[in-house]
Every structure is written in C-alpha cells, then in structure tokens.
Short mmCIF file of C-alpha atoms in Angstrom, two decimals:
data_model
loop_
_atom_site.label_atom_id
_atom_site.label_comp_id
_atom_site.label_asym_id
_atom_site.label_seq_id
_atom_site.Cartn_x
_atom_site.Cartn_y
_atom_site.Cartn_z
CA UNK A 195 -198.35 18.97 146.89
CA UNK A 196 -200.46 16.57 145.04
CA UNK A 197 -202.07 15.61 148.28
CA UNK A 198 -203.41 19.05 148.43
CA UNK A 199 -204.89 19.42 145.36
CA UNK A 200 -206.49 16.21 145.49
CA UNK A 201 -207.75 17.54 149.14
CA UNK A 202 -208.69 20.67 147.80
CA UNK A 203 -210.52 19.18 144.73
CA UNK A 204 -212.66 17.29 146.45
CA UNK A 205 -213.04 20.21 148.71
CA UNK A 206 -214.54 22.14 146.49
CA UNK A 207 -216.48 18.99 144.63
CA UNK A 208 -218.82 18.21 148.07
CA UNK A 209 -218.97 22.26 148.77
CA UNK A 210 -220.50 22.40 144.89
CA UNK A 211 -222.77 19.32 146.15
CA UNK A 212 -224.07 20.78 149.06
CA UNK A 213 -224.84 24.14 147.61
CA UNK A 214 -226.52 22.81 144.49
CA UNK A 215 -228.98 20.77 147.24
CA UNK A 216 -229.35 23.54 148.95
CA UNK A 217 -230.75 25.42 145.49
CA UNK A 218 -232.91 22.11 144.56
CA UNK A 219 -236.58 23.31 145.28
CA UNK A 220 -238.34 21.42 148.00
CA UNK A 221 -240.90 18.60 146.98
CA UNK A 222 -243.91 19.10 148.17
CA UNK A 223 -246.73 15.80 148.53
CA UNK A 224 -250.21 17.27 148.28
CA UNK A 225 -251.69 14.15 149.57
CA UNK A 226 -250.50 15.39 153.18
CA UNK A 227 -253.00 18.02 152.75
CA UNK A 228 -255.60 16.30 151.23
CA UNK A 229 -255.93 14.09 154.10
CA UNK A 230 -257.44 17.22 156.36
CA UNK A 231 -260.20 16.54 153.40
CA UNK A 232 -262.96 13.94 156.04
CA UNK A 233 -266.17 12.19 155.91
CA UNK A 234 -266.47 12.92 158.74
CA UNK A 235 -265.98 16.75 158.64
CA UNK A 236 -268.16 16.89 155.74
CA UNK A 237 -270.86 15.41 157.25
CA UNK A 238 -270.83 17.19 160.36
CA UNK A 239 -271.27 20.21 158.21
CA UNK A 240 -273.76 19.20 155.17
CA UNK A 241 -276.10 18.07 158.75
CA UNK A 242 -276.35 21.59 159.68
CA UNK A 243 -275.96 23.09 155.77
CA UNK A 244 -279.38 20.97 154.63
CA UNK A 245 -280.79 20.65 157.99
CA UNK A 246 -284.73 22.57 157.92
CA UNK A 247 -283.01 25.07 159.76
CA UNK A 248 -282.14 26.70 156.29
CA UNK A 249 -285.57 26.56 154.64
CA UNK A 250 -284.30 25.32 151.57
CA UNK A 251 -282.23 28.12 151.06
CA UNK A 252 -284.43 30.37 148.68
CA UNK A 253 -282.22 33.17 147.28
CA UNK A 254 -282.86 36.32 149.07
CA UNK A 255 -284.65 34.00 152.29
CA UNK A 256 -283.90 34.12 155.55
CA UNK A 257 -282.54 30.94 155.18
CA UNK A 258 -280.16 31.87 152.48
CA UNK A 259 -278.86 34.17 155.01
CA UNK A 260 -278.30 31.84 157.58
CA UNK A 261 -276.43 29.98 154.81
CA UNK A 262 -274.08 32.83 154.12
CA UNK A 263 -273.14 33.59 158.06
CA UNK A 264 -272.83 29.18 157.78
CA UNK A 265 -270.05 29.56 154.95
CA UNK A 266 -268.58 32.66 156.17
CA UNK A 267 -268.11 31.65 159.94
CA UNK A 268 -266.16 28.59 158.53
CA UNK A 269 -263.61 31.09 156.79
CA UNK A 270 -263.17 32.67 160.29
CA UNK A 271 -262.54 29.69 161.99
CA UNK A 272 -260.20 28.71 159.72
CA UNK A 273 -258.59 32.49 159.56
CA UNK A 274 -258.99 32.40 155.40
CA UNK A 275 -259.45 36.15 154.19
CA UNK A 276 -261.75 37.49 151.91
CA UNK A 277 -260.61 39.66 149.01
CA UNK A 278 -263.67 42.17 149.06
CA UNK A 279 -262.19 43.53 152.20
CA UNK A 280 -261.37 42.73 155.39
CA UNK A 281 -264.20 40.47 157.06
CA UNK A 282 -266.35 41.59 154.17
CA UNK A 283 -266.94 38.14 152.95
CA UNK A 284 -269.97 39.10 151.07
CA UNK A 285 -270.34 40.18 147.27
CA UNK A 286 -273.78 42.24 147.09
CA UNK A 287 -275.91 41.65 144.90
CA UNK A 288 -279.55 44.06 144.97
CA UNK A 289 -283.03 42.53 144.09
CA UNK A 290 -282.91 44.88 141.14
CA UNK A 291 -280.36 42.71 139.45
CA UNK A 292 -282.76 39.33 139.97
CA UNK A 293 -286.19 40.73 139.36
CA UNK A 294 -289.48 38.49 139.84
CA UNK A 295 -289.88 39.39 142.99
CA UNK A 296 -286.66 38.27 144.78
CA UNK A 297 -284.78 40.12 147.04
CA UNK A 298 -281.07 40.83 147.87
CA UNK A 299 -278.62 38.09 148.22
CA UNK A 300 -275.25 37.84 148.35
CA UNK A 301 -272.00 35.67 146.67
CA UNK A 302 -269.97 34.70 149.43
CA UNK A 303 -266.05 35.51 148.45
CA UNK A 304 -262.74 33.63 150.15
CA UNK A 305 -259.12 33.29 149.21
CA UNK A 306 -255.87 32.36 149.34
CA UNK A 307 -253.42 34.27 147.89
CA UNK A 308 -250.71 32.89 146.00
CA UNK A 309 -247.14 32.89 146.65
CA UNK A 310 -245.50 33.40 143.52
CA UNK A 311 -248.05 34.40 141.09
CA UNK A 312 -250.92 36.18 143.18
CA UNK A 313 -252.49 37.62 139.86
CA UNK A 314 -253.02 34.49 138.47
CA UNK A 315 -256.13 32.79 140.04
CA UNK A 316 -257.79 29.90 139.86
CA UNK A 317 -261.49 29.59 140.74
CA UNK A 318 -263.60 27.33 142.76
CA UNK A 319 -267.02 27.71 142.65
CA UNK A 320 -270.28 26.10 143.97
CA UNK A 321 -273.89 27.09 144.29
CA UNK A 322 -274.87 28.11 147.93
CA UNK A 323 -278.57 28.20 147.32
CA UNK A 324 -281.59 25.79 146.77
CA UNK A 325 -285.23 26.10 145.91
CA UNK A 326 -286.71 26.88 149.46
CA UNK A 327 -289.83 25.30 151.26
CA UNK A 328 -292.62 23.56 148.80
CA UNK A 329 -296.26 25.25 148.57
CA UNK A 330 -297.10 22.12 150.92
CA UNK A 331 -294.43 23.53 153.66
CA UNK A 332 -292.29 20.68 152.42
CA UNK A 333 -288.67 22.18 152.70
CA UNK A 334 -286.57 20.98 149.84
CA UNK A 335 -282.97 20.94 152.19
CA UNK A 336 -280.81 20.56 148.87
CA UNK A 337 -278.26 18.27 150.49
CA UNK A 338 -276.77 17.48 147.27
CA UNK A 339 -278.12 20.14 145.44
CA UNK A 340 -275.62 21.58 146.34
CA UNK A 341 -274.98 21.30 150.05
CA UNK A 342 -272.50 18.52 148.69
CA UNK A 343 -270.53 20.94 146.36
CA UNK A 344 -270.84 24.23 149.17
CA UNK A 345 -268.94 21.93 152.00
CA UNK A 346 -266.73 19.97 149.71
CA UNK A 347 -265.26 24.18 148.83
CA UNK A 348 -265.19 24.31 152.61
CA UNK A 349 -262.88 21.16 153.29
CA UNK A 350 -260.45 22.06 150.02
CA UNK A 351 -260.25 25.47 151.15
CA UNK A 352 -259.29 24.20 154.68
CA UNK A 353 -256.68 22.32 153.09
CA UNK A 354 -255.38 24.58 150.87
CA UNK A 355 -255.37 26.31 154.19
CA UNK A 356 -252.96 23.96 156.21
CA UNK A 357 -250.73 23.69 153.07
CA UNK A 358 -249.89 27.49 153.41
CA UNK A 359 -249.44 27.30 157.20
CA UNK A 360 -246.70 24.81 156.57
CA UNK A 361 -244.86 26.59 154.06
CA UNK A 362 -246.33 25.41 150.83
CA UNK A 363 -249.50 27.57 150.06
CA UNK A 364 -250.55 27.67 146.45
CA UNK A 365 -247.93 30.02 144.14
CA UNK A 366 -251.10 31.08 142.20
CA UNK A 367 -254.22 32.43 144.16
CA UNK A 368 -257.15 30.38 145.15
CA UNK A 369 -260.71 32.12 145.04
CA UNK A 370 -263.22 29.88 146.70
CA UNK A 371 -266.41 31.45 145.13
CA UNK A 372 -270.15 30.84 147.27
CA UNK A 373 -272.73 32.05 144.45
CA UNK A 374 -276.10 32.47 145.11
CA UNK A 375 -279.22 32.57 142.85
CA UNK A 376 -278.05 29.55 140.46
CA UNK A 377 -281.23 27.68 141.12
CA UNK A 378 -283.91 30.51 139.21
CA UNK A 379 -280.58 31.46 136.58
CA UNK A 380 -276.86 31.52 137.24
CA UNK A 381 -277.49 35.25 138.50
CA UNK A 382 -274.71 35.14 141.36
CA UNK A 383 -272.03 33.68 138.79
CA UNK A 384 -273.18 35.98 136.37
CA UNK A 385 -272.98 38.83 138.50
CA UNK A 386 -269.50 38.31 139.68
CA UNK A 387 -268.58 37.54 136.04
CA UNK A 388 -270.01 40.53 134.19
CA UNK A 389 -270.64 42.36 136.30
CA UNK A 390 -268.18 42.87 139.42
CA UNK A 391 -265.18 40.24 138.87
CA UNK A 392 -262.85 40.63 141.96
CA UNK A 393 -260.23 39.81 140.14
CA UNK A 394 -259.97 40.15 136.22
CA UNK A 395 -261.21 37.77 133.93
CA UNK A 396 -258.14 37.74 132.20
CA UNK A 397 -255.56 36.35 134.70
CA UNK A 398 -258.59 33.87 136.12
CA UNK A 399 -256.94 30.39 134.60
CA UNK A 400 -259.24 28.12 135.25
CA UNK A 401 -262.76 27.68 137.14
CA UNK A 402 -263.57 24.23 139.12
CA UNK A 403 -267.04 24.01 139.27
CA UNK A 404 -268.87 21.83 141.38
CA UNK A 405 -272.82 21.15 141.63
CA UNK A 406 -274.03 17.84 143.21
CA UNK A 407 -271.25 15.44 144.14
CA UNK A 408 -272.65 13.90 147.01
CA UNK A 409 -274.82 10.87 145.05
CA UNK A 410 -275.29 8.20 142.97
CA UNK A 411 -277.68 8.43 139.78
CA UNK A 412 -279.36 4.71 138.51
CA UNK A 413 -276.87 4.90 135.30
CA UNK A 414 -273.70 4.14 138.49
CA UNK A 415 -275.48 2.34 140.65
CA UNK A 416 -275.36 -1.32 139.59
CA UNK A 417 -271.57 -0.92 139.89
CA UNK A 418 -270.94 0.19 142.98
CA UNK A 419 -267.57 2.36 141.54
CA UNK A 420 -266.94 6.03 142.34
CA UNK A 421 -267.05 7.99 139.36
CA UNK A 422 -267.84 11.64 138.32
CA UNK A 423 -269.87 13.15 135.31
CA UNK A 424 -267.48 15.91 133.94
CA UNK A 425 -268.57 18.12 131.93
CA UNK A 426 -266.45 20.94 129.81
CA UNK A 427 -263.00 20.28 130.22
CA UNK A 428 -262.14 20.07 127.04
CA UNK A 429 -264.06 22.51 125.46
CA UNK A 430 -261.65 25.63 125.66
CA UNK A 431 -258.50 23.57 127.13
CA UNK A 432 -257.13 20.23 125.96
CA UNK A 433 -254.31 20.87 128.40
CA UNK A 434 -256.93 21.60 131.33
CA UNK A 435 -258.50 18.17 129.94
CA UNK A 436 -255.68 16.08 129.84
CA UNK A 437 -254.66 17.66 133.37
CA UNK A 438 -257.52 16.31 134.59
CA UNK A 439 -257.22 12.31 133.59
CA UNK A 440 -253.18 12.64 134.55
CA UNK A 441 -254.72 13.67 138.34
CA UNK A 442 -256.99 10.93 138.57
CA UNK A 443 -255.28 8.31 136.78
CA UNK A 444 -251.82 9.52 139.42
CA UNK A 445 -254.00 9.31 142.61
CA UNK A 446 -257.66 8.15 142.59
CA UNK A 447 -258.50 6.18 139.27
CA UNK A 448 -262.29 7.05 139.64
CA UNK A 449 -264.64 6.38 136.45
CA UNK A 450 -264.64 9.89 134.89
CA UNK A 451 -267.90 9.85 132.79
CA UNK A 452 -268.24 12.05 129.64
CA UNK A 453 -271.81 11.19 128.58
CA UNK A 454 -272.68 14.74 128.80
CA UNK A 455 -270.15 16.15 127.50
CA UNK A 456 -270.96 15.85 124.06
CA UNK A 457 -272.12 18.87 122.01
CA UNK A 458 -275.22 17.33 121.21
CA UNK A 459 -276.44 16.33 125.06
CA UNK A 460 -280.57 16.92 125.03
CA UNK A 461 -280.13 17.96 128.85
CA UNK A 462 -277.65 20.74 128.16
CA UNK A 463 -276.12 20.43 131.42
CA UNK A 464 -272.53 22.40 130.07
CA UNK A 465 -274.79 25.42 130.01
CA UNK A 466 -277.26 25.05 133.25
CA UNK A 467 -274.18 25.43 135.94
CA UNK A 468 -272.32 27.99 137.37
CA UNK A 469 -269.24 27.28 135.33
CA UNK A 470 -270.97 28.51 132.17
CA UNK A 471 -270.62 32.05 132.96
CA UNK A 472 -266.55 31.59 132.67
CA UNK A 473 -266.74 29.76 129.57
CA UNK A 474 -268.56 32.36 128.06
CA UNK A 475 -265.47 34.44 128.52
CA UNK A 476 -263.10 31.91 127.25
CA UNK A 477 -262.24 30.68 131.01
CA UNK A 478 -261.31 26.97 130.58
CA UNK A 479 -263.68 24.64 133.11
CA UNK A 480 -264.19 21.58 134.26
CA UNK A 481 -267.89 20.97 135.59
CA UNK A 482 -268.04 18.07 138.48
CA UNK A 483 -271.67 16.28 138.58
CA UNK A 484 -272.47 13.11 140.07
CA UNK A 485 -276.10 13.35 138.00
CA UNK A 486 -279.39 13.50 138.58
CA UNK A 487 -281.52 11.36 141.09
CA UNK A 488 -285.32 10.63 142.29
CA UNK A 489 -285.02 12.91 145.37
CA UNK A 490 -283.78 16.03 142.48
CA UNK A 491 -285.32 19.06 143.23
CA UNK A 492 -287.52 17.04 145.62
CA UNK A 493 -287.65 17.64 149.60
CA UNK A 494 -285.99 13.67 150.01
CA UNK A 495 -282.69 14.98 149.07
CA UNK A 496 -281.81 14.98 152.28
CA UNK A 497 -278.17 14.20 154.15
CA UNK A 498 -278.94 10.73 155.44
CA UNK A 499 -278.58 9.07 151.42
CA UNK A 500 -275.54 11.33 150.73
CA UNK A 501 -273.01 8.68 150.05
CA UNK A 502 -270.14 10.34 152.41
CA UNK A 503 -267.08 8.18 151.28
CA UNK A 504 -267.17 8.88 147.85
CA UNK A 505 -267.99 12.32 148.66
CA UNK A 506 -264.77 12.55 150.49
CA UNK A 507 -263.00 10.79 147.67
CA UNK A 508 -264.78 12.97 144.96
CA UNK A 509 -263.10 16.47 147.39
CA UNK A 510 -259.90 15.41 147.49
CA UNK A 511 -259.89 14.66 143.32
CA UNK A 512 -260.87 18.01 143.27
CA UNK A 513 -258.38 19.43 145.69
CA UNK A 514 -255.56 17.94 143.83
CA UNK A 515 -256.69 19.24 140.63
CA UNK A 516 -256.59 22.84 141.58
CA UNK A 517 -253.50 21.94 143.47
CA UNK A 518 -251.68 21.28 140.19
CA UNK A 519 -253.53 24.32 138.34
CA UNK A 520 -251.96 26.73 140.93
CA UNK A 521 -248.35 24.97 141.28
CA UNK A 522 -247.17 24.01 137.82
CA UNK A 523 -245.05 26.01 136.19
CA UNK A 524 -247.18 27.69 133.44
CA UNK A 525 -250.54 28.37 133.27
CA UNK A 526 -253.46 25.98 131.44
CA UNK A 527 -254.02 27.42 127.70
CA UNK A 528 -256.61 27.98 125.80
CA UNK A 529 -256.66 25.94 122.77
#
C-alpha cells in the first residue's frame, strides 16, 4: 500500500510538472527577426528610392508618386495590409490642405495588427518626401533625407512581418506611417494627427520617428562609432526613455547622443520632425537623427556615401525598440 501512494504521488507530482510547462508562455528572441533587417536589402532599395528617377520627390510631383506606388508595392510583396481599406494604402490628402501652390499628395498607411491588444498601437513614422529638382535641374535625391528613414520602415515592417508568420506577431498593433509634405511643414503628420487619425490618438502609445539615419555628421566622425542623435524621449515618458537605453545597452551599445535634446537647443530639431505632431497630443516619442551633413538639403546626398552598416545596425535598434513597446506587458506612461 505504501508503494502505491508513493507511485501515485509522484504520479501526480510530474503530471503537475508537465502541465504547469505546458501553461509557461513561450520565449520569444526578437533578434531572429531582426536578422531579416540587411545592408544589403536596404541598399538595393534606397538605389531605386533616391535614384533621379524620383525627381527629388517634391510633394504633390510626379515623383512623389512614383515614391508612393515604391512604398506601397513593398507592402504587397510582403502581403502587409493597410488599415484605410483593403489595398487602399493611401491617406488623401487635397492641395487645399497645403496651399502655396502644391498639389495633392498622399500619407502612405501599413500595419500589423496586434495579437492581444489590437487597440493599442504603436507608431512608426518617416518622411517619404524631399525637396525635388534644383532651379539648375539639379535633383536633390534625398538619400538620407529621408530615403534612409522610408526603407529602414520598410525592412522593420518586413520583420515585424516574419515574426507574425511564425507565430509571434506583435500583441499590440504596428502602424508603419509614410507621411508626405514634411519637407515645406509637417503637413502629412499633421494631417493624419488632427485631422484624420486612423486610429485614435488616445490608444496610440508611442510614435518612433525616424528622419536621416543613414550618415555621419563631422561632430561622429573622428570616432568612427555608431551612434544616434535622439531627440524627445524623455520629454513626456521617462519610462519610454529609460526603455530606450535598457534596448541598446541589452543588444547594440551604440553612442546614444542627447546634444539636442536639451530644451534650450538653438536648432530646435524636437519641433522640425514628424514626431512633433504626437507630442503635441501628449504621445510619448523618441526622434532618431544621425545629424546634419555638407550634402543636407543639397543634390550630393546621394546613396553612394550612405554608410550602409550602421544603417543596418541603426534599423534593427529601432526594430527592437518597438518590439518591446508592443510586447511588454503594460503600456509606456506618460509622466
């Protein structure tokens, strides 16, 4: 008899085991998915993105359409749906809303939706358009600005992408957000903030902004180390901020640089991107910039000096970021 109950104790202890494994939730490495993030892929695409092809991409061009078919043929591919509707990639915007002279354009709008907490979202944005072709004919192809920031969306979105074909897409949703007009005011962020938010402003967590990542300014150069300008993240969220260093200090250790961060920054930079137009409505943000350059705003900013390995690098910081945003149990708060 006492064999028995010895039998059936431990029975029942290695049945009570195996079901409490079986309840253990999976563990999921990110860095599986942030190896789809290339060089080489985002090359082959900033090539074609700031190639003269585009004209510069001058809001309401016909290069800044050829842009939008670029971006929205690479959701296709990669069967990632918009949320306007289906195939409807493109958020409207009418040359009414711009003025000056400037003619309809369009945000281009992908996502995926999350698992768990679809209503939740988490927001990556980049500018899609550039300055267009100089009085000279010179055509200023924007390969940093921000060719670097549009493709770098593309690759995290592809991963984010072969994360939810395995099994482990995001539990909040990811909007991948193409604005246009940024270069003569923020209009296509604007618009989509005040004006026709796809989702509500109040369940968007966070926004990822990113607006030339591709290049090294003279302030970086002498020491040859990756690093990032970031601007904002602790502005409206400590948490967001403190996010941030844990993600980078975890997997990539690049020099995060601060300088214009501070409140009293002559160049103003937390209010000249895209990101500024979620602050405004208490949206906590983190602003990616790599700084400015010679070839700024001039036609030599160009894909050839587009330094592709930290690019990569500078993606897949970026990727992990709003991996953690979307996955962790609560939501970043506002301070």
């Amino acid at each position: 008899m006492k064999k028995l109950v010895i039998l059936i104790c431990a029975t029942t202890f290695f049945t009570s085991c195996s079901s409490s494994q079986n309840k253990t939730e999976k563990v999921v490495n990110p860095e599986t998915f942030a190896a789809t993030i290339t060089s080489n892929e985002l090359k082959d695409m900033l090539y074609t993105y700031a190639s003269d092809e585009y004209e510069g991409r001058k809001t309401g061009e016909p290069g800044q359409k050829k842009a939008i078919e670029f971006i929205k043929n690479n959701y296709r591919t990669n069967n990632i749906p918009s949320p306007i509707a289906e195939d409807d990639y493109f958020q409207d915007i009418p040359a009414s809303y711009f003025g000056n002279g400037i003619k309809d354009s369009e945000n281009v709008i992908a996502y995926i939706k999350g698992s768990e907490k679809p209503d939740e979202v988490i927001i990556i944005s980049a500018h899609l358009d550039h300055i267009g072709i100089s009085r000279n004919g010179d055509i200023n192809n924007g390969a940093d600005d921000d060719g670097s920031g549009t493709v770098a969306i593309l690759e995290i979105a592809e991963a984010f992408r072969a994360a939810e074909k395995s099994g482990n897409g995001p539990k909040r949703t990811i909007l991948f957000l193409h604005v246009t007009g940024e270069e003569i005011g923020l209009y296509g962020s604007r618009y989509y903030a005040d004006e026709d938010p796809i989702f509500p402003l109040i369940n968007t967590v966070a926004n990822l902004n990113i607006d030339m990542i591709g290049r090294v300014d003279p302030k970086h150069e002498e020491s040859g180390k990756n690093y990032l300008y970031l601007i904002g993240s602790d502005k409206l969220s400590k948490e967001l901020h403190n996010l941030s260093e844990n993600i980078n200090k975890k997997y990539f250790n690049l020099e995060f640089d601060y300088t214009y961060n501070e409140d009293d920054d002559p160049n103003r930079f937390y209010y000249r991107s895209d990101h500024y137009n979620f602050a405004k409505n208490n949206i906590p943000v983190i602003f990616y910039f790599n700084g400015t350059h010679a070839d700024y705003h001039r036609p030599s900013d160009t894909p050839d000096k587009i330094n592709y390995a930290f690019l990569e690098t500078r993606t897949k910081l970026i990727f992990h970021t709003a991996w953690e945003l979307a996955n962790r149990d609560e939501r970043v708060k506002l301070d």
